[in-house]
Amino acid sequence: MDVTRAATARRLAADLNALSALAAALADEAVYELTRAEPARDVARARGVSEAAVRKAIRLHNARRNVR
């Protein structure tokens, strides 16, 4: 593998990591917004996940918001 391909692969991996983090933040924000109007139990049922997963998304959203 030449240097250019290795550098490109590293850059693409970093970009993918950044996009993945952004997608996670957006998903957590969506869950947070849903729970502003509905109980976590109902949001979990509607999304097909556990209530614990909804609460974790809210916790992570709040942690990101407090870091800024």
Coordinates of C-alpha atoms in Angstrom, one line a residue:
M1 CA 0.0 0.0 0.0
D2 CA 1.5 3.3 -0.9
V3 CA 1.6 6.4 1.4
T4 CA -1.3 8.2 -0.4
R5 CA -3.7 5.3 0.0
A6 CA -2.8 4.9 3.6
A7 CA -3.3 8.6 4.3
T8 CA -6.6 8.5 2.4
A9 CA -7.7 5.5 4.4
R10 CA -6.9 7.2 7.7
R11 CA -8.7 10.4 6.6
L12 CA -11.8 8.4 5.6
A13 CA -11.8 6.4 8.8
A14 CA -11.6 9.7 10.8
D15 CA -14.5 11.1 8.7
L16 CA -16.5 8.0 9.3
N17 CA -15.9 8.2 13.0
A18 CA -17.0 11.9 13.0
L19 CA -20.2 11.1 11.1
S20 CA -21.0 8.2 13.4
A21 CA -20.7 10.5 16.4
L22 CA -22.9 13.1 14.7
A23 CA -25.5 10.5 13.9
A24 CA -25.5 9.3 17.5
A25 CA -25.9 12.8 18.8
L26 CA -28.8 13.5 16.4
A27 CA -30.5 10.2 17.4
D28 CA -30.1 11.1 21.1
E29 CA -31.5 14.6 20.4
A30 CA -34.5 13.1 18.7
V31 CA -35.2 10.8 21.7
Y32 CA -34.8 13.7 24.1
E33 CA -37.3 15.8 22.1
L34 CA -39.8 12.9 22.0
T35 CA -39.6 12.5 25.8
R36 CA -40.4 16.2 26.3
A37 CA -44.0 15.3 25.3
E38 CA -44.3 11.6 26.0
P39 CA -43.1 9.4 28.9
A40 CA -39.9 7.4 28.3
R41 CA -41.9 4.2 28.5
D42 CA -44.1 5.2 25.5
V43 CA -41.2 6.5 23.5
A44 CA -39.3 3.2 24.1
R45 CA -42.4 1.2 23.0
A46 CA -42.8 3.3 19.9
R47 CA -39.1 3.0 18.9
G48 CA -39.0 -0.7 19.7
V49 CA -36.2 -0.4 22.3
S50 CA -36.0 -0.7 26.0
E51 CA -36.8 2.0 28.4
A52 CA -33.2 1.8 29.6
A53 CA -32.0 2.6 26.1
V54 CA -34.2 5.7 26.0
R55 CA -33.0 6.9 29.4
K56 CA -29.4 6.3 28.2
A57 CA -30.0 8.4 25.1
I58 CA -31.4 11.2 27.3
R59 CA -28.4 10.9 29.7
L60 CA -25.9 11.1 26.8
H61 CA -27.8 14.0 25.2
N62 CA -27.6 15.9 28.5
A63 CA -23.9 15.1 28.9
R64 CA -23.2 16.5 25.5
R65 CA -25.2 19.6 26.1
N66 CA -23.4 20.3 29.4
V67 CA -19.9 19.9 27.8
R68 CA -20.5 22.9 25.4

